Every structure is written in C-alpha cells, then in structure tokens.
Amino acid sequence: MEYVVGIDLGTTNSLCAVFRNGQPELIRNAHGDVLTPSVVGILQDGQVVVGAPAKELRVTSPDRCASAFKRLMGTNRNVSLAGKTFSAPELSSLVLRSLREDAEAALGGPVTEAVITVPAYFNDFQRKATKHAGELAGLKVRRIINEPTAAALTYGFHDRDADKKLIIIDLGGGTFDVTLMQIFEGTLEIISTAGESFLGGEDFTDRLVATVLKQLGMALETAEHKTPLLVARLREECERAKRAFLTEELAVVRVPEENGELREDAKRIKVSREAFAKVSGELVERLRKPIGKALRDAGTGPDEVDDVILVGGATRMPIVRETVRELFGREPLCTFNPDEVVGLGAAVQAALIADDAAVDDMVMTDVCPFTLGIETAKQFAHQTMDGYYTPIIHRNTTIPVSREEFFGTMTASQTEILLQIYQGESRRVKDNLKLGELKVTGIPAGPPGQQIGVRFTYDLNGILEVEAYIPETGRRFVTVLTNHARHMSEAEVAAAVERLRAVKFYPRDDVKNQRLLLFVERIIGEVPPMERQTLEETLTAFEAAMAAGDREQFAAVRQGLLVVLSSLGIEYDDYREQPDAEN
C-alpha cells in the first residue's frame, strides 16, 4: 500500500506523519525521534549527513553545516558548504529525502507523494521553491498547505462537533503566522491570516547570543567572522538557557574558548528571564502586529475568539505566552505538542486528498493570504503616472474564488494593453511580487476610457487564471499562472482549469438579470419622486454586483432590488412579461 505522507518542513526541525487506521500518526526517524533537525552537513570524506548528526557537526565545524535555510526559500541566495554551493531548495530536498527514507523504512514500502506545509505568509516564489524541493527529493507534492491550517486540522479532527472561533498563534524557528478560523459541523473555515516570514525562535536565540557577546565586549557579526567556533558553541549554550527560562527565573550561560571548547573553569554569565524579555522586547512587539491585522481583517475583537491555540516550539517561551495572554485576556491552549501538531495536520490533509472514510465528514476552506491584482496608471492633471497597484482578489478571500474588475485605456486610439499581474499589499507595484503578464490586443480605437474586463480566478492548488475581454467585440484573452502547481502534469492543470469554470460567475450574461435591469430602468421614471432615490441607489448596487461576480453578494443585492420593487407595489416575475408600473 502506498501512502500520501504529511511533512512539516520547519526552519529548526522537520517531521513526517501518516494517516492510517483512522488516525494521524508521527513517523520516527532512524534515531528513534519524531523531530529531525533541519540541518545539513558534509563530513571530511564528502559524505552528506542530515538531522541530528549534522546538528552535532554544526558545533564543531560550522563551515561544513547549513541550517535555517528555509528563510532563503524563494530567493536567489545560495549557501556555501564545504567548498560547494547549494540553493535553499537543494538543501531542503536533502531534509525531505531523509524524511522520505525514514517513512519508507517505517511503512515498509515506497513513499512517492506528500503534503508539505509552509508558513501562511509564504509568497508565491517561496511556495514554488518548496514544491521544487519536494520534487528534488523524489516526491510528488499533492498539496502545499499553510502551517496554521494544518494545526487547525489536527484540532478539528479530534473535535469536529465543536462550534467555535479559534485563533492559531504559530511561532516556529524562523517564521510567525496568525490564522483566525471558525469550526462548525465538521467544517474548518479560514477567515483571515497574517504573519511574518522572518520572525521566529532563532531570532530570540540570536538576541541572547548578542547579549552575552556584548558583555564580553564583542559584536555578534564580528564574532561570527573572527571566532565562528566560539559563536557556534555559544549559540548552543544560549538555546539551552532559553529553554531554562520555561521553569527558571535565572539561567547560566557558559562561555566557550575561541576554538569552541567548553572548559571546566569556563566563564559563566548569568542572565535573568527579565533581562531576556527586555532584549527581546522589539521581537515581541513584532508579534503583536500580525495578530492585530488578522483580527482587523476578520472584523473580530479578541473577546470574540473562543480559543487561542499555540503552535510551534517557540510559543513555549514565557514572554510569548504572557503576550498572548495579555492580548486575549485568557490562558492559551496547547492541547497537542506544539512541535508536532502541524505535521499531524498535514497527515489529515493527506487523508482528505485520499478520500479516507475517517475524514469524510470533514470539510476545509482556505483563504488567499495575499492580495492579487494588476499594475494600473493614474491621471494627475495633465500627467499620467504608472506603477500603481489595483487589487482584484483581496487577501483573506475564501478560495476557490473568481473576481472581476473593469479598466479603461489611458490614451486616445489605444488598441492594446499589457496587463502586469502582481501579488502583494503595497500601493506601488515595485514593492510587490510580479507573477506574470497578459497582452490584450484589438481594442477598438476611440477616446480614452475604452473598457476591458479583467477576471482573476484562483483555486486551492495555487492556479491563477487571468482572463481579459473586450466588451465591445467579445474577444477574450487568457493566461494560466501555475507558479504554485509545478507538481501537476499538463493534464492535471487542464482539469483544474476546467474546474475553475464552475467557480466563475457571470450574472451580467444571464438573460433574467439583463431583463430585470432593463425593466427597472424603464419604470424608474414612473415611481413617486420620494421613492426614486431609493430605487436608483438599489439599481446602482445591482449593476455593481453584476460586474463584481460574487455569488453571495449578487444574490443578496438582487433580492434587495426585488424587495424595493415590492415595497413600491411593483411585483416582478422572472418568467413572464412585466406590466407597466402603477402610477
């Protein structure tokens, strides 16, 4: 039997899980541990080691080891390791290959497919790099899911009859995510997500290392260059001290020699929990911003959240727990091991993909963590300024989704437009991430403002279909961006694009809606003056909803228009000729 495994590819540690016998379960590695350090090393003889052996090597030969390379995913930065150059996906693939081999040994058969988790705030390039790492490790990546979503799946699987609003606070070794969600009747609905890709437990350790070095009269960057063995061993000591703060008010850090050795009479520096909290104050403040953003995006107050769930080993730190307790006025929950909950949830997602009977009553919805849009230009007096960003699908929109906006030409006789497609939140495109482009030609020549419609359709696989059309001619232009979906074959992408058609909604093309619009336009001059403004405003909202293409919004607005007509004594029926309005 072949299994689809779930993998939590972490900054500090990674793990693998599988769903079998109706439950998610962790897979132990060759050393008997469920956690595999995300560290890669090269021995003197050229042998590559991964996990615990590499972590030990990092202390004695830091120049032969690489760690925290998850932070480089999606960038062009490489890592030099024992005279060789590696990209972040290549290093990550070595960790994934190790996990895959451990899973094959434990399950007694080949493992070729996986669900891999990423921080919710990973951008398109970072997700693409993660999938590439999976491919290099010999895995077909069935789905990339957000880490907080995976954690919620673990809680939802074990409490699927609950009806509550949860917020997941996920602080790992290198990334921070916040996700607000609703659980009801076996459904997990993601409401909003926020986070920071360069904030995690490693940063808190670095603050402690810098504090100790400062007392020795050294700066961290200088010491890393001049005495790398000292810093490598000191970082291990500071990590131990950081963990001691879980139960102790005072921790002792032993200072190693320049060669990294720890002598019996090594200098000892005492650091209090209060002092650690003080030097970590700026990092703690950075935790508050994404939490506030997730709540604001959802229109939810801290007192409206039923449970606050901690995920990620770094949430064990007292300063993190105290901050969360202060923000929400209650004790956060940690029912499942915060180091393991994401991996278990990835296995639940794998079971959902495999249609396992044990999860057939569970449904999960997710959101688009970033805004998707195009570059536009603005007119200021007689000057045209380009480089502005206009959203089409806003962040935290439930996916799959299809949205449409209308744009116009900027100059007279303009017959083509090059749509530049971006992802991000900034007002200017230079600060966002370019995903692709689409050229629209054959626009009828005319004055500025000749319209084209632009529709974005986005799904759980990360496929973005961009469609542009010219209303006057009906000509359409389409591009499919599959940056997230490299694991999919051409046939699978085609099938996914076909499924996107079911997501699209074109109310303006429905004859019933066209007929209702024309009817109201015909009779609007016949209603009493006192009532005309209300009908005008409702009709304008109806036209806007037809253009937006949001099913729920359109249904509500259309019903509202019918209610206004009824209040005026005008009964409308979609299926028969309409009488003139009563005067």
Coordinates of C-alpha atoms in Angstrom, one line a residue:
M1 CA 0.0 0.0 0.0
E2 CA 1.3 3.5 -0.9
Y3 CA 0.7 6.3 1.5
V4 CA 0.5 10.1 1.0
V5 CA 2.6 11.4 3.9
G6 CA 2.3 14.8 5.6
I7 CA 5.5 16.7 6.1
D8 CA 6.2 19.7 8.3
L9 CA 9.3 21.2 6.7
G10 CA 10.5 23.5 9.5
T11 CA 13.2 26.1 10.0
T12 CA 14.7 24.3 13.0
N13 CA 13.1 20.9 12.9
S14 CA 11.1 18.8 10.4
L15 CA 8.9 15.8 10.8
C16 CA 6.8 13.4 8.9
A17 CA 3.4 11.8 9.6
V18 CA 0.9 9.4 8.0
F19 CA -2.8 8.8 8.3
R20 CA -3.6 5.1 8.9
N21 CA -6.0 3.1 11.0
G22 CA -8.3 6.1 11.2
Q23 CA -5.7 8.3 12.9
P24 CA -2.8 10.6 12.1
E25 CA 0.5 9.3 13.5
L26 CA 4.1 10.5 13.6
I27 CA 6.9 8.6 11.9
R28 CA 10.1 8.2 13.8
N29 CA 13.4 8.7 12.1
A30 CA 16.4 6.4 12.1
H31 CA 17.4 7.7 15.5
G32 CA 14.1 6.9 17.1
D33 CA 13.0 10.6 17.2
V34 CA 10.0 12.2 15.6
L35 CA 11.8 15.5 15.1
T36 CA 14.6 15.7 12.5
P37 CA 16.8 18.8 12.8
S38 CA 16.6 20.8 9.6
V39 CA 20.4 20.8 9.3
V40 CA 22.6 19.6 6.5
G41 CA 26.4 18.8 6.9
I42 CA 29.2 17.5 4.8
L43 CA 31.9 15.3 6.5
Q44 CA 35.6 15.4 5.7
D45 CA 35.2 12.4 3.4
G46 CA 32.4 14.2 1.5
Q47 CA 29.5 12.3 3.0
V48 CA 26.3 14.3 3.4
V49 CA 24.6 14.0 6.8
V50 CA 21.2 15.3 7.8
G51 CA 19.4 15.8 11.1
A52 CA 21.0 15.1 14.5
P53 CA 24.5 14.2 13.2
A54 CA 24.6 17.4 11.2
K55 CA 23.4 19.4 14.2
E56 CA 26.3 18.0 16.2
L57 CA 28.7 18.8 13.4
R58 CA 27.4 22.4 13.3
V59 CA 29.0 23.0 16.8
T60 CA 32.5 21.7 15.8
S61 CA 32.6 22.5 12.1
P62 CA 30.1 25.3 11.4
D63 CA 31.7 25.9 8.0
R64 CA 30.6 22.4 7.0
C65 CA 27.0 22.8 8.0
A66 CA 23.9 24.7 6.9
S67 CA 20.8 25.5 8.9
A68 CA 17.8 27.9 8.8
F69 CA 17.9 27.8 5.0
K70 CA 14.1 27.8 5.0
R71 CA 14.4 31.5 5.2
L72 CA 16.2 31.6 1.9
M73 CA 13.4 29.8 0.0
G74 CA 12.2 31.7 -3.0
T75 CA 15.3 33.9 -3.2
N76 CA 18.4 33.7 -5.4
R77 CA 20.8 33.4 -2.4
N78 CA 23.0 30.3 -2.2
V79 CA 24.8 28.7 0.7
S80 CA 28.5 27.7 0.6
L81 CA 29.1 24.4 2.3
A82 CA 32.5 22.7 2.4
G83 CA 33.5 24.5 -0.8
K84 CA 30.3 23.6 -2.6
T85 CA 27.3 25.9 -3.4
F86 CA 23.8 24.9 -2.6
S87 CA 20.4 26.6 -3.2
A88 CA 17.8 26.6 -0.4
P89 CA 15.5 24.1 -2.3
E90 CA 18.5 21.8 -2.7
L91 CA 19.3 21.8 1.0
S92 CA 15.6 21.4 1.8
S93 CA 15.4 18.5 -0.6
L94 CA 18.1 16.7 1.4
V95 CA 16.0 17.0 4.6
L96 CA 12.9 15.9 2.7
R97 CA 14.7 12.9 1.2
S98 CA 15.8 11.9 4.7
L99 CA 12.2 12.1 5.9
R100 CA 11.0 10.1 2.9
E101 CA 13.6 7.3 3.5
D102 CA 12.6 7.2 7.2
A103 CA 8.9 6.9 6.2
E104 CA 9.7 4.1 3.7
A105 CA 11.5 2.2 6.4
A106 CA 8.7 2.6 8.9
L107 CA 5.8 1.9 6.4
G108 CA 7.6 -0.9 4.6
G109 CA 7.1 0.4 1.1
P110 CA 7.8 3.3 -1.3
V111 CA 6.7 6.8 -0.5
T112 CA 6.3 9.0 -3.5
E113 CA 3.6 11.5 -2.6
A114 CA 3.4 14.1 0.1
V115 CA 1.5 17.1 1.5
I116 CA 4.1 19.7 2.7
T117 CA 3.3 22.6 5.0
V118 CA 4.6 26.2 4.6
P119 CA 4.1 29.4 6.6
A120 CA 0.8 31.0 5.7
Y121 CA 2.6 34.2 4.7
F122 CA 5.0 32.5 2.3
N123 CA 4.7 34.2 -1.1
D124 CA 4.4 32.6 -4.5
F125 CA 8.1 32.2 -5.1
Q126 CA 8.6 30.6 -1.6
R127 CA 5.8 28.1 -2.2
K128 CA 7.2 27.3 -5.6
A129 CA 10.7 26.7 -4.1
T130 CA 9.1 24.4 -1.5
K131 CA 7.4 22.3 -4.2
H132 CA 10.7 22.2 -6.2
A133 CA 12.5 20.9 -3.1
G134 CA 9.9 18.1 -2.8
E135 CA 10.4 17.2 -6.5
L136 CA 14.2 17.0 -6.0
A137 CA 13.6 14.6 -3.1
G138 CA 11.6 12.3 -5.4
L139 CA 8.2 13.3 -4.1
K140 CA 5.0 14.3 -6.0
V141 CA 3.7 17.2 -3.9
R142 CA 0.0 16.7 -3.8
R143 CA -0.7 19.9 -1.9
I144 CA 1.1 22.8 -0.2
I145 CA -0.9 23.9 2.8
N146 CA -0.4 26.6 5.4
E147 CA 1.0 25.6 8.7
P148 CA -1.7 27.1 10.9
T149 CA -4.3 25.4 8.7
A150 CA -2.6 22.1 9.3
A151 CA -2.6 22.7 13.0
A152 CA -6.3 23.5 12.9
L153 CA -7.0 20.3 11.0
T154 CA -5.4 18.4 14.0
Y155 CA -7.7 20.2 16.4
G156 CA -10.7 19.9 14.1
F157 CA -10.2 16.2 13.5
H158 CA -10.3 15.5 17.3
D159 CA -13.1 18.0 18.0
R160 CA -15.2 18.0 14.8
D161 CA -18.5 18.6 16.6
A162 CA -17.3 21.9 18.0
D163 CA -18.8 25.2 17.1
K164 CA -16.2 27.8 17.9
K165 CA -13.9 30.5 16.6
L166 CA -10.2 29.8 17.0
I167 CA -7.1 31.8 16.5
I168 CA -3.8 29.9 15.8
I169 CA -0.6 31.6 17.0
D170 CA 2.2 29.8 15.2
L171 CA 5.7 30.8 16.1
G172 CA 8.3 28.4 14.8
G173 CA 12.0 28.5 14.5
G174 CA 12.1 31.1 11.7
T175 CA 8.5 32.2 10.8
F176 CA 5.4 33.6 12.5
D177 CA 1.8 33.1 11.4
V178 CA -1.6 34.0 12.8
T179 CA -4.8 32.4 11.5
L180 CA -8.3 33.0 12.6
M181 CA -10.9 30.3 11.8
Q182 CA -14.3 29.0 12.5
I183 CA -15.1 25.4 13.2
F184 CA -18.7 24.2 12.8
E185 CA -20.4 20.9 11.9
G186 CA -17.1 19.3 10.8
T187 CA -16.2 22.3 8.6
L188 CA -13.0 24.4 9.1
E189 CA -13.4 27.8 7.6
I190 CA -10.3 30.0 7.4
I191 CA -11.4 33.6 8.0
S192 CA -8.1 35.6 7.9
T193 CA -4.4 35.1 8.1
A194 CA -1.3 37.3 8.7
G195 CA 2.3 36.8 9.6
E196 CA 5.9 37.5 9.1
S197 CA 8.4 35.3 7.2
F198 CA 11.5 36.4 9.1
L199 CA 10.5 36.1 12.8
G200 CA 10.9 33.0 14.9
G201 CA 12.6 31.3 17.8
E202 CA 16.1 31.6 16.2
D203 CA 15.8 35.4 16.4
F204 CA 15.2 35.2 20.1
T205 CA 18.2 32.9 20.5
D206 CA 20.3 35.4 18.5
R207 CA 19.3 38.2 20.8
L208 CA 20.5 36.2 23.8
V209 CA 23.8 35.4 22.0
A210 CA 24.3 39.1 21.2
T211 CA 23.6 40.0 24.8
V212 CA 26.3 37.6 26.1
L213 CA 28.8 38.7 23.5
K214 CA 28.2 42.3 24.4
Q215 CA 29.2 41.6 28.0
L216 CA 32.4 40.1 26.5
G217 CA 33.0 43.2 24.5
M218 CA 32.2 41.7 21.2
A219 CA 29.5 42.3 18.5
L220 CA 27.7 39.3 17.0
E221 CA 28.6 39.9 13.4
T222 CA 32.2 40.5 14.2
A223 CA 32.4 37.4 16.4
E224 CA 30.8 35.2 13.8
H225 CA 33.5 36.2 11.3
K226 CA 36.5 36.1 13.7
T227 CA 35.6 33.3 16.1
P228 CA 32.9 31.1 14.4
L229 CA 33.6 28.1 16.6
L230 CA 33.0 30.2 19.8
V231 CA 29.8 31.6 18.4
A232 CA 28.6 28.1 17.3
R233 CA 29.1 26.7 20.7
L234 CA 27.7 29.8 22.4
R235 CA 24.6 29.6 20.4
E236 CA 24.0 26.1 21.6
E237 CA 24.5 27.3 25.2
C238 CA 22.1 30.2 24.7
E239 CA 19.5 27.8 23.2
R240 CA 19.8 25.7 26.4
A241 CA 19.5 28.8 28.6
K242 CA 16.4 30.0 26.6
R243 CA 14.7 26.7 27.3
A244 CA 15.7 27.0 31.0
F245 CA 13.5 30.1 31.2
L246 CA 10.5 27.9 30.9
T247 CA 10.9 27.0 34.5
E248 CA 13.7 29.1 35.9
E249 CA 14.0 32.8 36.6
L250 CA 17.7 32.7 36.1
A251 CA 19.9 30.9 33.5
V252 CA 23.7 30.5 33.4
V253 CA 25.5 30.6 30.1
R254 CA 29.0 29.1 29.9
V255 CA 31.4 31.0 27.6
P256 CA 33.4 28.7 25.3
E257 CA 37.0 29.2 24.2
E258 CA 37.8 30.6 20.8
N259 CA 38.2 27.1 19.5
G260 CA 34.7 26.3 20.7
E261 CA 35.8 24.1 23.7
L262 CA 34.0 24.4 27.0
R263 CA 36.4 24.1 29.9
E264 CA 35.6 23.2 33.5
D265 CA 36.5 26.6 34.6
A266 CA 34.7 28.4 31.7
K267 CA 33.4 31.9 32.4
R268 CA 29.8 31.9 33.4
I269 CA 27.4 34.7 32.7
K270 CA 24.0 34.9 34.5
V271 CA 21.0 36.1 32.5
S272 CA 17.6 36.6 34.1
R273 CA 14.3 35.9 32.5
E274 CA 13.5 39.6 32.9
A275 CA 16.7 40.6 31.1
F276 CA 15.9 38.2 28.3
A277 CA 12.4 39.7 28.0
K278 CA 13.9 43.2 27.8
V279 CA 16.4 42.4 25.0
S280 CA 13.6 40.5 23.1
G281 CA 11.1 43.4 23.5
E282 CA 11.3 44.5 19.9
L283 CA 10.7 40.9 18.7
V284 CA 7.7 40.6 21.0
E285 CA 6.2 43.9 19.6
R286 CA 6.6 42.4 16.1
L287 CA 4.3 39.5 17.2
R288 CA 1.5 41.9 18.1
K289 CA 1.2 43.4 14.6
P290 CA 0.1 40.3 12.6
I291 CA -2.2 39.3 15.4
G292 CA -3.9 42.7 15.2
K293 CA -4.0 42.5 11.4
A294 CA -5.7 39.1 11.4
L295 CA -8.3 40.3 13.8
R296 CA -9.0 43.5 11.9
D297 CA -9.2 41.8 8.5
A298 CA -11.9 39.5 10.1
G299 CA -13.7 42.3 11.9
T300 CA -13.3 40.3 15.1
G301 CA -12.4 41.5 18.6
P302 CA -10.1 39.5 20.9
D303 CA -13.1 38.8 23.2
E304 CA -15.0 37.2 20.3
V305 CA -12.4 34.4 20.0
D306 CA -13.3 31.2 21.8
D307 CA -9.9 29.5 21.9
V308 CA -6.4 30.7 21.5
I309 CA -4.1 27.9 20.3
L310 CA -0.3 27.9 20.4
V311 CA 1.7 26.1 17.7
G312 CA 5.4 25.9 17.2
G313 CA 8.1 25.3 19.7
A314 CA 8.9 28.9 20.2
T315 CA 5.5 29.6 21.7
R316 CA 6.7 27.8 24.9
M317 CA 8.7 30.9 25.8
P318 CA 7.1 32.7 28.8
I319 CA 7.4 36.1 27.1
V320 CA 5.3 34.8 24.2
R321 CA 2.7 33.2 26.4
E322 CA 2.5 36.3 28.5
T323 CA 2.0 38.5 25.4
V324 CA -0.8 36.3 24.1
R325 CA -2.4 36.1 27.5
E326 CA -2.4 39.9 27.7
L327 CA -3.8 40.4 24.2
F328 CA -6.7 37.9 24.7
G329 CA -7.3 38.0 28.4
R330 CA -7.2 34.3 28.8
E331 CA -4.8 31.3 29.0
P332 CA -3.9 30.0 25.6
L333 CA -4.4 26.3 24.8
C334 CA -1.7 23.8 24.0
T335 CA -3.6 20.5 23.9
F336 CA -1.3 18.9 21.4
N337 CA 2.5 19.1 21.3
P338 CA 3.3 22.4 19.5
D339 CA 6.2 20.9 17.8
E340 CA 4.1 18.0 16.3
V341 CA 0.6 19.4 15.7
V342 CA 1.4 20.8 12.2
G343 CA 2.8 17.5 10.9
L344 CA -0.2 15.6 12.2
G345 CA -2.5 18.1 10.5
A346 CA -0.6 17.6 7.2
A347 CA -1.4 13.9 7.5
V348 CA -5.1 14.7 8.0
Q349 CA -4.9 16.8 4.8
A350 CA -3.4 13.9 3.0
A351 CA -6.3 11.7 4.2
L352 CA -8.7 14.4 2.8
I353 CA -7.0 14.2 -0.5
A354 CA -7.1 10.4 -0.5
D355 CA -10.9 10.5 0.4
D356 CA -10.2 8.4 3.5
A357 CA -13.5 7.3 5.1
A358 CA -12.3 8.5 8.5
V359 CA -12.5 12.1 7.4
D360 CA -15.4 12.0 5.0
D361 CA -17.4 14.3 7.3
M362 CA -14.7 17.0 7.4
V363 CA -14.6 20.0 5.1
M364 CA -11.9 22.6 5.0
T365 CA -11.9 26.0 3.3
D366 CA -8.8 28.2 3.0
V367 CA -8.1 31.8 2.0
C368 CA -5.7 33.6 -0.3
P369 CA -3.1 35.0 2.1
F370 CA -2.0 37.7 -0.3
T371 CA -3.8 40.3 -2.5
L372 CA -3.7 39.6 -6.3
G373 CA -4.0 42.4 -8.8
I374 CA -2.6 44.3 -11.7
E375 CA -0.5 47.4 -12.4
T376 CA -2.5 50.5 -13.3
A377 CA -1.8 54.1 -14.1
K378 CA -3.3 57.3 -12.6
Q379 CA -4.0 60.6 -14.2
F380 CA -2.8 63.7 -12.2
A381 CA -3.8 66.9 -14.0
H382 CA -2.1 66.5 -17.4
Q383 CA 0.4 63.9 -16.2
T384 CA 0.0 60.1 -16.3
M385 CA 1.8 58.1 -13.6
D386 CA 2.1 54.4 -13.8
G387 CA 3.3 51.8 -11.3
Y388 CA 0.2 51.8 -9.1
Y389 CA -1.4 48.5 -7.8
T390 CA -5.1 47.7 -8.1
P391 CA -6.3 44.7 -6.3
I392 CA -8.7 42.2 -7.9
I393 CA -8.7 39.4 -5.3
H394 CA -8.1 40.8 -1.8
R395 CA -6.2 38.9 0.9
N396 CA -8.2 36.6 3.1
T397 CA -10.8 35.9 0.4
T398 CA -12.0 32.4 0.7
I399 CA -10.8 30.2 -2.2
P400 CA -11.6 29.0 -4.8
V401 CA -12.8 32.4 -5.9
S402 CA -13.4 34.4 -9.1
R403 CA -13.5 38.2 -9.2
E404 CA -13.8 40.8 -12.0
E405 CA -13.0 44.4 -12.4
F406 CA -13.2 46.8 -15.3
F407 CA -10.4 49.1 -16.6
G408 CA -10.1 51.6 -19.3
T409 CA -7.5 52.7 -21.9
M410 CA -5.4 55.8 -20.9
T411 CA -4.9 57.4 -24.3
A412 CA -6.8 58.1 -27.4
S413 CA -6.7 55.4 -30.1
Q414 CA -5.0 52.9 -27.7
T415 CA -5.6 49.5 -29.1
E416 CA -3.6 47.2 -26.8
I417 CA -2.9 46.8 -23.1
L418 CA -0.2 44.7 -21.4
L419 CA -1.6 43.5 -18.1
Q420 CA 1.2 43.1 -15.4
I421 CA 0.0 40.7 -12.7
Y422 CA 1.2 41.1 -9.1
Q423 CA 0.8 39.7 -5.6
G424 CA 1.2 41.8 -2.5
E425 CA -0.2 44.5 -0.3
S426 CA 1.8 47.7 -1.3
R427 CA 0.3 50.6 -3.1
R428 CA 3.0 50.6 -5.7
V429 CA 3.9 47.5 -7.8
K430 CA 7.6 48.0 -7.3
D431 CA 7.1 46.8 -3.7
N432 CA 5.0 43.7 -4.7
L433 CA 5.8 40.4 -6.4
K434 CA 5.3 40.1 -10.2
L435 CA 3.6 36.8 -11.2
G436 CA 3.2 37.2 -14.9
E437 CA 1.6 39.2 -17.7
L438 CA -1.2 39.1 -20.3
K439 CA -1.3 41.1 -23.6
V440 CA -4.7 42.3 -24.8
T441 CA -4.9 43.5 -28.4
G442 CA -7.6 44.6 -30.8
I443 CA -9.2 47.2 -28.6
P444 CA -11.4 49.4 -30.8
A445 CA -9.8 52.7 -31.4
G446 CA -11.5 55.6 -29.6
P447 CA -11.2 58.2 -26.9
P448 CA -9.5 57.3 -23.5
G449 CA -11.6 55.0 -21.3
Q450 CA -12.3 52.2 -23.8
Q451 CA -13.2 49.4 -21.4
I452 CA -11.8 45.9 -20.9
G453 CA -12.9 43.4 -18.2
V454 CA -10.3 41.6 -16.1
R455 CA -11.2 38.5 -14.2
F456 CA -9.0 36.6 -11.7
T457 CA -9.9 33.0 -10.8
Y458 CA -7.8 31.3 -8.1
D459 CA -8.0 27.8 -6.6
L460 CA -6.6 25.7 -3.7
N461 CA -3.9 24.3 -6.0
G462 CA -2.4 27.8 -6.4
I463 CA -3.6 28.0 -10.0
L464 CA -4.4 31.6 -11.1
E465 CA -6.4 32.1 -14.3
V466 CA -6.4 35.6 -15.6
E467 CA -9.0 36.4 -18.3
A468 CA -9.4 39.7 -20.1
Y469 CA -12.1 40.5 -22.5
I470 CA -13.3 43.4 -24.7
P471 CA -17.0 44.0 -24.1
E472 CA -17.4 45.8 -27.4
T473 CA -16.1 42.9 -29.5
G474 CA -16.4 39.9 -27.1
R475 CA -12.8 38.9 -27.8
R476 CA -11.2 37.1 -24.8
F477 CA -7.5 36.6 -23.7
V478 CA -6.5 34.1 -21.1
T479 CA -3.3 33.1 -19.3
V480 CA -2.9 30.5 -16.6
L481 CA -0.2 31.1 -14.0
T482 CA 0.8 27.8 -12.4
N483 CA 3.7 29.0 -10.3
H484 CA 2.4 27.0 -7.3
A485 CA 1.5 24.0 -9.3
R486 CA 4.7 22.7 -10.7
H487 CA 3.9 19.2 -9.3
M488 CA 0.9 19.0 -11.7
S489 CA 1.0 17.4 -15.1
E490 CA -0.4 19.3 -18.1
A491 CA -3.5 17.1 -18.0
E492 CA -4.0 17.8 -14.3
V493 CA -3.6 21.5 -14.8
A494 CA -6.1 21.4 -17.7
A495 CA -8.6 19.5 -15.5
A496 CA -8.1 22.1 -12.7
V497 CA -8.7 24.9 -15.1
E498 CA -11.8 23.2 -16.3
R499 CA -13.0 23.0 -12.6
L500 CA -12.3 26.8 -12.3
R501 CA -15.2 27.3 -14.8
A502 CA -17.6 26.2 -12.1
V503 CA -16.2 28.9 -9.8
K504 CA -16.7 31.7 -12.3
F505 CA -20.0 33.6 -12.1
Y506 CA -21.2 35.9 -14.9
P507 CA -24.5 37.4 -13.7
R508 CA -24.4 40.1 -16.4
D509 CA -24.7 37.4 -19.1
D510 CA -27.8 35.9 -17.6
V511 CA -30.9 36.9 -19.6
K512 CA -33.0 37.1 -16.4
N513 CA -30.7 39.7 -14.9
Q514 CA -30.5 41.7 -18.1
R515 CA -34.3 41.7 -18.3
L516 CA -34.6 42.8 -14.6
L517 CA -32.1 45.7 -15.3
L518 CA -34.0 46.9 -18.4
F519 CA -37.3 46.6 -16.6
V520 CA -36.2 48.8 -13.6
E521 CA -34.6 51.3 -16.0
R522 CA -37.9 51.5 -17.9
I523 CA -40.1 52.1 -14.9
I524 CA -37.8 54.2 -12.7
G525 CA -39.2 57.4 -14.1
E526 CA -42.7 56.3 -13.2
V527 CA -42.3 55.9 -9.4
P528 CA -43.1 58.7 -7.0
P529 CA -40.3 61.2 -6.6
M530 CA -39.9 60.4 -2.9
E531 CA -39.1 56.8 -3.7
R532 CA -37.0 57.3 -6.8
Q533 CA -33.7 57.9 -5.0
T534 CA -34.0 54.6 -3.1
L535 CA -34.7 52.7 -6.3
E536 CA -31.8 54.5 -8.1
E537 CA -29.4 53.5 -5.3
T538 CA -30.5 49.9 -5.2
L539 CA -30.3 49.7 -9.0
T540 CA -26.7 51.1 -8.9
A541 CA -25.8 48.5 -6.3
F542 CA -27.3 45.8 -8.6
E543 CA -25.2 46.9 -11.6
A544 CA -22.1 46.9 -9.4
A545 CA -22.8 43.4 -8.1
M546 CA -23.3 42.2 -11.7
A547 CA -19.8 43.4 -12.5
A548 CA -18.2 42.0 -9.4
G549 CA -19.3 38.5 -10.0
D550 CA -19.6 37.5 -6.3
R551 CA -22.4 34.9 -6.0
E552 CA -23.4 35.6 -2.4
Q553 CA -23.2 39.4 -2.8
F554 CA -25.1 39.3 -6.0
A555 CA -27.9 37.1 -4.7
A556 CA -28.3 39.4 -1.7
V557 CA -28.4 42.6 -3.8
R558 CA -30.7 41.1 -6.4
Q559 CA -33.1 40.1 -3.7
G560 CA -32.8 43.6 -2.2
L561 CA -33.9 45.1 -5.5
L562 CA -36.9 42.8 -5.7
V563 CA -37.9 43.8 -2.1
V564 CA -37.7 47.5 -3.0
L565 CA -39.9 46.9 -6.1
S566 CA -42.4 45.0 -4.0
S567 CA -42.5 47.9 -1.4
L568 CA -43.4 50.2 -4.3
G569 CA -46.3 47.9 -5.2
I570 CA -44.5 46.5 -8.3
E571 CA -44.5 42.7 -8.4
Y572 CA -41.8 41.3 -10.7
D573 CA -41.6 37.8 -12.1
D574 CA -38.5 36.5 -13.9
Y575 CA -40.6 34.3 -16.2
R576 CA -43.4 36.4 -17.5
E577 CA -43.8 39.8 -19.3
Q578 CA -43.9 42.6 -16.9
P579 CA -46.8 45.1 -16.7
D580 CA -46.1 48.8 -16.6
A581 CA -45.5 50.2 -13.1
E582 CA -48.5 51.6 -11.3
N583 CA -48.6 55.4 -11.0

